[in-house]
Short mmCIF file of C-alpha atoms in Angstrom, two decimals:
data_model
loop_
_atom_site.label_atom_id
_atom_site.label_comp_id
_atom_site.label_asym_id
_atom_site.label_seq_id
_atom_site.Cartn_x
_atom_site.Cartn_y
_atom_site.Cartn_z
CA MET A 917 -234.96 45.91 112.89
CA LYS A 918 -237.20 46.67 115.87
CA HIS A 919 -235.61 46.91 119.30
CA GLY A 920 -237.13 46.61 122.76
CA LYS A 921 -237.48 49.43 125.29
CA LYS A 922 -234.34 48.43 127.21
CA TYR A 923 -232.21 48.50 124.07
CA ILE A 924 -233.62 51.87 123.00
CA GLU A 925 -232.89 53.33 126.45
CA ALA A 926 -229.37 51.86 126.42
CA ALA A 927 -228.72 53.26 122.94
CA LYS A 928 -229.32 56.78 124.29
CA LEU A 929 -226.09 56.43 126.29
CA VAL A 930 -224.04 56.01 123.10
CA ASP A 931 -222.89 58.73 120.71
CA ARG A 932 -222.89 56.82 117.40
CA ASN A 933 -220.59 59.39 115.78
CA LYS A 934 -217.88 59.23 118.45
CA LEU A 935 -214.83 56.97 118.67
CA TYR A 936 -214.35 56.20 122.36
CA ASP A 937 -211.21 55.32 124.27
CA SER A 938 -211.56 51.76 125.54
CA VAL A 939 -212.12 52.47 129.25
CA GLU A 940 -214.89 54.98 128.57
CA ALA A 941 -216.44 52.63 126.00
CA LEU A 942 -216.44 49.74 128.46
CA GLU A 943 -217.95 51.87 131.22
CA ILE A 944 -220.84 52.68 128.87
CA VAL A 945 -221.17 49.05 127.75
CA CYS A 946 -221.42 47.88 131.37
CA LYS A 947 -224.22 50.39 131.93
CA THR A 948 -226.10 49.03 128.90
CA ALA A 949 -225.91 45.45 130.24
CA THR A 950 -229.29 45.45 131.98
CA ALA A 951 -230.39 41.86 131.29
CA LYS A 952 -231.20 39.51 134.18
CA PHE A 953 -228.09 37.43 133.40
CA ASP A 954 -224.42 38.43 133.47
CA GLU A 955 -223.99 39.56 129.87
CA THR A 956 -220.88 38.73 127.88
CA ILE A 957 -218.93 41.72 126.58
CA GLU A 958 -217.88 41.12 122.99
CA LEU A 959 -215.24 42.76 120.79
CA HIS A 960 -215.74 42.99 117.02
CA VAL A 961 -212.79 44.08 114.89
CA ARG A 962 -213.00 44.64 111.13
CA LEU A 963 -209.62 44.34 109.43
CA GLY A 964 -208.32 45.66 106.13
CA VAL A 965 -207.27 42.24 104.84
CA ASP A 966 -208.80 39.65 102.53
CA SER A 967 -209.37 36.33 104.28
CA ARG A 968 -209.66 34.58 100.91
CA HIS A 969 -205.87 34.81 100.57
CA ALA A 970 -203.67 32.50 102.64
CA ASP A 971 -201.05 35.21 103.19
CA GLN A 972 -203.64 37.56 104.70
CA GLN A 973 -205.07 35.24 107.33
CA VAL A 974 -205.17 36.54 110.89
CA ARG A 975 -205.50 33.81 113.49
CA GLY A 976 -204.10 33.09 116.90
CA ALA A 977 -204.87 32.64 120.57
CA VAL A 978 -204.29 34.66 123.70
CA VAL A 979 -204.84 34.15 127.43
CA LEU A 980 -207.06 36.86 128.92
CA PRO A 981 -205.55 38.24 132.16
CA HIS A 982 -208.90 37.99 133.96
CA GLY A 983 -210.35 35.01 132.08
CA THR A 984 -213.66 34.94 130.25
CA GLY A 985 -215.94 34.51 133.25
CA LYS A 986 -217.07 31.21 131.78
CA ASP A 987 -216.51 27.66 133.00
CA VAL A 988 -214.67 26.32 129.94
CA ARG A 989 -215.43 22.70 129.03
CA VAL A 990 -212.30 21.10 127.57
CA VAL A 991 -212.09 17.67 125.92
CA VAL A 992 -208.84 16.05 124.83
CA VAL A 993 -207.97 13.39 122.29
CA ALA A 994 -204.69 11.88 123.48
CA LYS A 995 -203.10 8.70 124.78
CA GLY A 996 -200.51 7.61 127.31
CA ASP A 997 -198.74 10.28 129.36
CA ALA A 998 -200.45 13.08 127.41
CA ALA A 999 -203.88 11.71 128.33
CA LYS A 1000 -202.84 11.48 131.98
CA ALA A 1001 -201.56 15.08 131.92
CA ALA A 1002 -204.86 16.25 130.43
CA GLU A 1003 -206.85 14.53 133.17
CA GLU A 1004 -204.62 16.02 135.89
CA ALA A 1005 -205.06 19.50 134.35
CA GLY A 1006 -208.84 19.21 134.66
CA ALA A 1007 -210.07 18.19 131.21
CA MET A 1008 -213.78 17.33 131.22
CA LEU A 1009 -213.27 14.26 129.03
CA VAL A 1010 -210.21 12.47 127.68
CA GLY A 1011 -210.20 9.70 125.07
CA GLU A 1012 -208.72 8.25 121.91
CA ALA A 1013 -210.59 6.63 119.02
CA ASP A 1014 -213.61 6.18 121.31
CA LEU A 1015 -213.95 9.94 121.78
CA VAL A 1016 -213.52 10.60 118.06
CA THR A 1017 -216.28 8.08 117.35
CA LYS A 1018 -218.54 9.71 119.96
CA ILE A 1019 -218.13 13.06 118.21
CA GLN A 1020 -218.36 11.71 114.66
CA ASN A 1021 -221.19 9.21 115.02
CA GLU A 1022 -223.15 10.49 118.01
CA GLY A 1023 -222.83 14.22 117.29
CA PHE A 1024 -221.25 14.94 120.67
CA THR A 1025 -220.21 18.61 120.65
CA ASP A 1026 -221.16 19.63 124.19
CA PHE A 1027 -217.79 21.27 124.89
CA ASP A 1028 -216.01 24.56 124.28
CA VAL A 1029 -212.48 23.49 123.30
CA LEU A 1030 -210.99 20.32 121.81
CA ILE A 1031 -207.26 19.78 122.30
CA THR A 1032 -205.16 17.02 120.79
CA THR A 1033 -201.57 15.91 120.26
CA PRO A 1034 -199.90 15.98 116.82
CA ASP A 1035 -199.78 12.17 116.66
CA MET A 1036 -203.58 11.97 117.03
CA MET A 1037 -204.41 14.38 114.20
CA GLY A 1038 -204.82 11.45 111.81
CA LEU A 1039 -207.87 10.48 113.87
CA VAL A 1040 -209.09 13.98 114.70
CA GLY A 1041 -208.79 15.08 111.07
CA ARG A 1042 -211.92 13.03 110.32
CA LEU A 1043 -213.96 15.45 112.42
CA GLY A 1044 -213.57 18.48 110.14
CA LYS A 1045 -217.17 18.40 108.89
CA VAL A 1046 -218.54 18.19 112.44
CA LEU A 1047 -216.18 20.55 114.25
CA GLY A 1048 -215.23 23.01 111.50
CA PRO A 1049 -218.60 24.81 111.22
CA ARG A 1050 -218.69 25.14 115.02
CA GLY A 1051 -215.18 26.60 115.25
CA LEU A 1052 -214.05 23.67 117.38
CA MET A 1053 -211.46 22.06 115.09
CA PRO A 1054 -208.01 21.94 116.74
CA ASN A 1055 -205.31 24.05 115.12
CA PRO A 1056 -201.57 24.47 115.89
CA LYS A 1057 -201.83 28.27 115.56
CA ALA A 1058 -204.46 28.31 118.31
CA GLY A 1059 -202.33 26.05 120.51
CA THR A 1060 -204.93 23.29 120.45
CA VAL A 1061 -202.66 20.84 118.60
CA THR A 1062 -199.70 20.45 120.93
CA PRO A 1063 -197.57 17.81 122.65
CA ASP A 1064 -198.02 19.72 125.94
CA VAL A 1065 -201.74 19.11 126.42
CA GLY A 1066 -201.54 19.65 130.18
CA LYS A 1067 -200.45 23.26 129.67
CA ALA A 1068 -203.02 23.73 126.89
CA VAL A 1069 -205.87 22.50 129.11
CA THR A 1070 -204.74 24.75 131.98
CA GLU A 1071 -204.59 27.80 129.68
CA ALA A 1072 -207.97 27.04 128.10
CA LYS A 1073 -209.63 26.79 131.49
CA ALA A 1074 -207.87 29.96 132.65
CA GLY A 1075 -209.38 32.00 129.81
CA LYS A 1076 -207.45 31.36 126.62
CA ILE A 1077 -209.47 32.46 123.60
CA GLU A 1078 -208.93 31.99 119.89
CA TYR A 1079 -209.34 34.83 117.44
CA ARG A 1080 -209.70 34.44 113.67
CA LEU A 1081 -211.26 36.18 110.70
CA ASP A 1082 -214.71 35.30 109.45
CA LYS A 1083 -215.67 35.55 105.78
CA ALA A 1084 -216.42 39.26 106.18
CA ASN A 1085 -212.88 39.91 107.53
CA ILE A 1086 -214.18 40.50 111.05
CA ILE A 1087 -212.88 39.01 114.30
CA HIS A 1088 -215.46 38.36 117.03
CA VAL A 1089 -214.21 37.52 120.54
CA PRO A 1090 -215.50 37.69 124.13
CA VAL A 1091 -213.47 39.85 126.53
CA GLY A 1092 -215.30 38.97 129.75
CA LYS A 1093 -218.55 39.54 131.59
CA ALA A 1094 -220.31 42.78 132.49
CA SER A 1095 -219.73 41.98 136.18
CA PHE A 1096 -215.96 42.32 135.65
CA GLY A 1097 -216.22 46.10 135.48
CA ALA A 1098 -214.49 48.42 133.01
CA GLU A 1099 -210.97 48.10 134.43
CA LYS A 1100 -210.66 44.30 134.16
CA LEU A 1101 -212.48 44.28 130.84
CA ASN A 1102 -210.02 46.86 129.54
CA ASP A 1103 -207.07 44.65 130.55
CA ASN A 1104 -208.60 41.78 128.60
CA LEU A 1105 -209.54 43.92 125.59
CA THR A 1106 -206.09 45.51 125.42
CA THR A 1107 -204.47 42.06 125.48
CA VAL A 1108 -206.61 40.92 122.54
CA MET A 1109 -206.12 44.10 120.50
CA GLU A 1110 -202.35 44.02 120.98
CA ALA A 1111 -202.29 40.39 119.80
CA ILE A 1112 -204.36 41.23 116.71
CA VAL A 1113 -202.16 44.21 115.83
CA LYS A 1114 -199.02 42.09 116.33
CA ALA A 1115 -200.49 39.41 114.02
CA LYS A 1116 -200.78 41.84 111.09
CA PRO A 1117 -199.83 39.93 107.90
CA SER A 1118 -196.93 41.36 105.90
CA ALA A 1119 -199.19 41.18 102.82
CA ALA A 1120 -201.76 43.54 104.39
CA LYS A 1121 -201.87 46.93 102.69
CA GLY A 1122 -203.44 50.21 103.80
CA GLN A 1123 -205.32 50.68 107.05
CA TYR A 1124 -205.18 47.44 109.05
CA VAL A 1125 -207.82 47.99 111.76
CA ARG A 1126 -210.80 49.47 109.91
CA SER A 1127 -213.12 49.53 112.92
CA ALA A 1128 -213.48 48.10 116.41
CA THR A 1129 -216.67 47.90 118.45
CA VAL A 1130 -217.59 46.59 121.90
CA ALA A 1131 -221.06 45.53 122.97
CA ALA A 1132 -222.87 43.61 125.66
CA THR A 1133 -224.86 40.53 124.60
CA MET A 1134 -228.16 42.45 124.50
CA GLY A 1135 -226.83 45.99 124.12
CA PRO A 1136 -225.82 48.48 121.40
CA GLY A 1137 -222.33 48.69 119.97
CA VAL A 1138 -219.85 51.32 121.12
CA LYS A 1139 -217.14 52.29 118.62
CA LEU A 1140 -213.52 52.27 119.74
CA ASN A 1141 -210.67 54.57 118.79
CA GLY A 1142 -208.30 51.97 117.32
CA THR A 1143 -205.30 54.34 117.30
CA GLN A 1144 -204.82 53.83 121.06
CA PHE A 1145 -203.62 50.30 120.29
CA GLY A 1146 -201.17 51.40 117.61
CA ALA A 1147 -203.54 50.23 114.90
#
């Protein structure tokens, strides 16, 4: 893979053979974020589990102390008091069967989070083929299927993120923007890492956190010392 001059210069700041403590790693990552936009800082964690087995799944959600730096677009499928609570909490769009139809038939996916109530899952369940590949399907473990949609909308807009394994047993999550600075980013990153470590399946054997890396959108990865999180 060929990289541009900015990436090559940024890569010179990183010792590829060193495992960095998180604050030092994030200070370096912020220096590598030289794009004209406010780059997202991403965390990538490879776990020693097998996502093919149900008892080794790692999935959950956590509210970042300093948010994601992104204006989160939340839509809600609910009715009655739940729909009213969602509107009052600031949901971008609230609906029932009409919203499900808009997503299913019109391909509407211009949102970041979909929240629904348990009684509406019969309708929302039809959207698996549309929302599943985009990671937008509501799930109780992520707190996006809940009777308290008002709270869920508030948390989503405040910076609640979902983490889950991909097919390669890696979790990819944003921990903020480069403009946050290393200290706030470290608060967010620590919150995510603690949640991942706490979510270790009882069926997991051997080393749980195999590797953890942080990187800006356009920058090189910086390897973390996972032992600082009790991993």
